[in-house]
Amino acid sequence: MTAIEERPANPAAAAENRPIGFGRLQRKEDPRFIRGKGHYLDDVVLPGMLHGAMLRSPYAHAKLISIDTSAALAHPGVHAVITGKDLEGLNLAWAPTLSADVMAILATDKVRFQGQEVAFVVADDRYSARDALELIDVEYEALPPVINARKALDADAPVIRTDLEGRTDNHIFDWEAGDAAETDAVFARADVVVTEDIVYPRVHPAPMETCGAVADYDPIDGKLTLWETTQAPHAHRTLYAIVAGIPEHKIRVISPDIGGGFGNKVGIYPGYVCAVVGSIVTGKPVKWVEDRSENLMSTSFARDYLMHGEVAATNDGKILAVRTTVLADHGAFNATAQPTKYPAGFFHIFTGSYDLEAAHCKVTGVYTNKAPGGVAYACSFRVTEAVYLVERMVDVLALKLGIDPAEIRLKNFIKPEQFPYQNKTGWEYDSGEYERAMRMAMDMAGYDELRREQAEKRERGELMGIGVTFFTETVGAGPRKHMDIVGLGMADGAELRVHPTGKAVVRLSVQSQGQGHETTFAQIVSEEIGIPPEDIEVVHGDTDNTPFGLGTYGSRSTPVSGGAVAMVTRKVRDKARLIAAAMLETRPEDLEWEKGRFFVKGDPSQGKTIAEIAMGAHGTVTLPEGVDGNLDAEVTYDPPNLTFPFGAYICVVDIDPGTGVVKVRRFIAVDDCGTRINEMIIEGQVHGGLTDGVGMALMEIIDFDEDGNCLGGSFMDYLIPTAMEVPDWETGHTVTPSPHHPIGAKGIGESATVGSPSAVVNAVVDALQPYGVVHIDMPCTPSRVWEAMQGRHVPTAGV
Amino acid sequence: MQIPAAFEYARAESLDHALQLLAEHGEEARVIAGGHSLLPMMKLRLANPEWLIDINDLADLDYITEEGDTLRIGALTRHVSLLESDAVAGLFPLVRDAEKTIADPLVRNRGTIGGSLCQADPAEDLSTVCHVLRTELVIRGPNGERTVPMRELHRGPYETSVEQNEILTEIRWPIRPRSSSAYTKVERRVGDWATTAAGACLTMGDAGQIEDVVIGLTAVGLDGGTATRAEDAIRGQQPGEELYAEAGRLAAEDCNPVGDQRGTEAYKRHLADELTQRVLRKAVERVNSTAAARS
Ligand SMILES: Cc1cc2nc3c(=O)[nH]c(=O)nc-3n(C[C@H](O)[C@H](O)[C@H](O)COP(=O)(O)OP(=O)(O)OC[C@H]3O[C@@H](n4cnc5c(N)ncnc54)[C@H](O)[C@@H]3O)c2cc1C
């Protein structure tokens, strides 16, 4: 024995129940993250690399009179200063958004939100670049801003988008789902109708790593290599080709390790484009990384939905219909990311988990002088807003009828035998067993005991609240016939190669921002073909080295890319069967599969492992007709439908009656994401999402003052929850596989963020029953809670 | 990464050296202690000093010493030392109450009491603590040392009577028998600056009456830092819920809160009332329990 102990190469492999396939497994990528060896965008350092810095507008709305860059250009170390005028020359001052609008890369005519990009400096280092920003002299003429979305459509509202031909107002779109007349008829004959105005305020994904890019344009061979913090490298490559006119094969987008995305890193930001132009202009690589305030003030926000909800029901609590009108604040440019047909994302799943007779929604999008973007922050394309609306409204109804919130939900659930369930706004829910999940959460919580405790506490003047929520998500966008983003179908590719020694590499079109793809996707391959997960390399985030696909957002990686990986592995397995048959000199149909091995039916000793078959394929075995000498395959998976994860959440809060401070005491989360690939990763996703949810419910908001100054531009103002604000999560699960997904998996990335805010707010409102509070808008800060106790509503400044 | 403007940097080797450097580099030279207020301001370019005079090597400004009826604190004493000191907690429990709520461990490991007081942020918790403890401050300048009472330290938000060529060296807290104190803060999240906070220190008389009291409020625009009308109203009285309520009411009347993201004006005023009552109740409890423990 030597002094140094022998250690297994992979600690996971040493664990007793090392799974071949699905199961609890430590993440393969974690050793590098834990040891500080991740490779993030800011770790990209190229020879001769220059640095960019962005000048931003201090005004929310102003005319751009002039820009003088001479002093900045004269600053030591400065190589270039790029303005909107310069970009106009390249036809790049404006670029298409993901929502059929255009957005300014650098302002030319006006600035339309505080923090908008005005000029870009390229210098030797970050310090010179930043210093030079101070030397750019911009003359603005302030214009009245539109901050309150409710006033955006007033006749006298200033027109923000004067760049668009013939624009006379700030209206973007009207969009409806469901049957208005049918819904009105149900409402007309209902015993009770409850209504409430519910604001889902503007929040921000605030990923730990801010956005950035390193552009390296090679003038000799005309190839652009672009490192970006992007959740969708392939879509970006295509867009750059279309917008910048660089041929697509001459663009390589690399998305290195990403420190959190949450939707914030789906779109193309002006900084990326400026880095590219900077590299073309200077002939050197250019790095641009935004700082925290730039990230919070200018990149994709989330929510900002002003909703009016209505529920019609019978006196005994049977919900008949839900109706809602929404004013959607899209900021200065309509740059939300969602499938083309759905300008309000998947908001029309606001029918929730309930069997309704009718439903209708109307969403109106408006421009305001705020940062553009939207549909970010782990929201499954606005499912978050939808769930929040319906789950708050069901509580409003329960309160009105004096029915327990858990009971009213149990009464109205879609029943297991009703699946696949056609809802009233066009969705086909794939599968669900709602009551089972709800009962499990209630058991875990000790629901009846909690209600007893609450009653006792109320007697003593103590404020304890129990919030109940049940959500259904719609994720895994989506079928090509219905869903595209800027014309690109929402399918995903996967490519698998089994090497001669039986190890494998799988290439994905999606890109992880921390979700653990390198582990989950290795486990899917492993489950299907029996190669241990540690023997499977997962390659992603590099357009030159992975198949095309639309990327990671809306919880779509497992539902779509996971489907692709399962299918490609099955294709390889089918091929392996042919080769094994040749090797065993038998017919393919006479072989039986057990994980990792084909054997002859009735004679298990006669068999070939995948490694043996791989060696055979690449070796000298005589292959059957039409089979080439490898064990590789490629597929593109077009999902037949979305998947519908669901869950039951119960939150217990205590409120200090003297200060309004809310303490989340317990949180019980029962999730059903169908087949569970890796419990550990699922729990991690749930823990993170619940923390997000507590943050939105209690403290997060991007608000504005009346001049349009962003009030959430730093972490001193934009509060993110810490371990101190959250309880020990109590998680549980049920498993209702998706019937149409190759492995029955539904996706879990956003469930907890979608489901938890309403659980917390419902608990806060429940606690405040002695004060007759029916609704309180997020974030439930101590001040807002106390004001609600006084019977006052605190509006957010923009609303 | 947020980037400050360019600046020069000098590391002081002694207090005299620091004073000399301040004199030498003039108006645009600033002392840097923990840097947890100054550096963020520089990164946001709200402060653009040309010279930073680093006093972190002046270990002789980092101490907590009891001397007679005074507790002397060196200006370079870190939040963490104040938080962890049992001597401080024994004499002035409000210091630990306050320190527990200031920022987070990273900030507390570096930030100093001197920096906190010289920053003169209206939401600085230690300012209220020092008001409540009737603090005396020792300031050194080119012409020697002077002492000022706490109420003369702050001239307004972010403005102190410590001149550019001077350094705050010591914080002195008078120790009084039969006294105790308490501090409580409402924040939106752990580590947030106060929405409102209150501190009180009181001395009990032989007959169980409140012999002396100081009440301070944080972040609500209280003139002079203390709620004198409330103090006057309860001085000499027997403690009790009605008295606390009266003090709370007067303290709330005398503050001038501004509504913002942390809370509405009405809410902050309410907190001034509620928290004043809480710290009085707690401080009385503490005097009584130490008295009980002694007898
Ligand atoms: C994230 C965060 C959260 C925070 N939360 C809170 C909070 O909840 N409550 C709270 O009270 N504080 C809070 N703070 C502030 C913290 O307490 C700082 O440590 C403190 O304000 C400044 O101390 P410092 O030693 O870091 O001072 P520095 O930043 O070094 O200096 C501050 C100012 O004081 C001057 N100065 C420093 N020392 C001297 C001296 N001896 N003589 C003369 N001038 C001097 C400097 O020139 C400068 O102008 C927070 C800070 C951060 C970063």
Short mmCIF file of C-alpha atoms in Angstrom, two decimals, chain A residues 126-127 130-131 134 290-293 656 658-659 661 699 701 703 711-712 715-717 719-722 724-725 781-783 786-787 792 794, chain B residues 1-6 43-45 121 185-193 195 260-268 270-271 274-275 278:
data_model
loop_
_atom_site.label_atom_id
_atom_site.label_comp_id
_atom_site.label_asym_id
_atom_site.label_seq_id
_atom_site.Cartn_x
_atom_site.Cartn_y
_atom_site.Cartn_z
CA ARG A 126 -12.22 47.31 -19.09
CA TYR A 127 -10.98 50.25 -17.10
CA ARG A 130 -15.41 52.35 -18.71
CA ASP A 131 -13.52 55.62 -18.17
CA GLU A 134 -17.64 59.35 -19.08
CA GLU A 290 -22.33 43.68 -18.47
CA ASP A 291 -22.30 44.59 -14.80
CA ARG A 292 -25.03 43.81 -12.30
CA SER A 293 -26.92 47.06 -12.72
CA ASP A 656 -45.93 39.61 13.18
CA GLY A 658 -47.08 44.65 14.95
CA THR A 659 -44.74 44.89 11.97
CA VAL A 661 -43.14 40.82 8.76
CA MET A 699 -39.47 40.81 -1.93
CA ILE A 701 -39.86 43.80 -7.84
CA ASP A 703 -40.43 49.18 -10.00
CA LEU A 711 -35.85 51.44 -8.80
CA GLY A 712 -34.50 47.91 -8.91
CA PHE A 715 -29.04 44.04 -5.35
CA MET A 716 -29.51 46.62 -2.62
CA ASP A 717 -32.90 47.39 -4.16
CA LEU A 719 -33.81 41.69 -3.22
CA ILE A 720 -33.04 38.04 -3.79
CA PRO A 721 -33.98 35.60 -1.06
CA THR A 722 -31.24 33.93 0.95
CA MET A 724 -32.39 32.90 5.90
CA GLU A 725 -35.75 33.60 4.26
CA THR A 781 -43.13 43.27 1.97
CA PRO A 782 -43.76 44.12 5.62
CA SER A 783 -45.02 47.54 4.56
CA TRP A 786 -49.24 46.21 7.22
CA GLU A 787 -50.99 48.56 4.80
CA ARG A 792 -55.13 50.06 2.15
CA VAL A 794 -50.14 49.98 -2.06
CA MET B 1 -17.93 44.04 -12.65
CA GLN B 2 -18.53 47.64 -11.68
CA ILE B 3 -15.48 49.80 -12.19
CA PRO B 4 -14.49 52.87 -10.17
CA ALA B 5 -12.62 55.80 -11.64
CA ALA B 6 -8.83 55.72 -11.39
CA LYS B 43 -17.93 51.61 -8.08
CA LEU B 44 -21.17 53.46 -8.70
CA ARG B 45 -19.02 56.56 -9.25
CA ASP B 121 -25.76 57.09 6.23
CA LYS B 185 -34.97 46.50 13.29
CA VAL B 186 -37.46 45.76 10.57
CA GLU B 187 -35.90 44.86 7.24
CA ARG B 188 -37.32 43.38 4.06
CA ARG B 189 -34.73 40.66 4.06
CA VAL B 190 -31.72 39.60 6.09
CA GLY B 191 -28.87 41.99 5.33
CA ASP B 192 -31.12 44.76 4.06
CA TRP B 193 -30.79 48.26 5.42
CA THR B 195 -36.89 50.07 6.93
CA ASP B 260 -39.94 54.57 -0.53
CA GLN B 261 -39.52 50.98 -1.69
CA ARG B 262 -38.87 49.89 1.89
CA GLY B 263 -42.18 51.20 3.11
CA THR B 264 -44.82 53.88 3.06
CA GLU B 265 -44.47 56.91 5.27
CA ALA B 266 -47.40 55.74 7.39
CA TYR B 267 -45.84 52.33 7.85
CA LYS B 268 -42.50 53.74 8.92
CA HIS B 270 -46.14 53.09 12.72
CA LEU B 271 -42.88 51.17 13.11
CA GLU B 274 -44.22 49.90 17.60
CA LEU B 275 -40.45 49.41 17.75
CA ARG B 278 -40.60 46.93 21.91
#
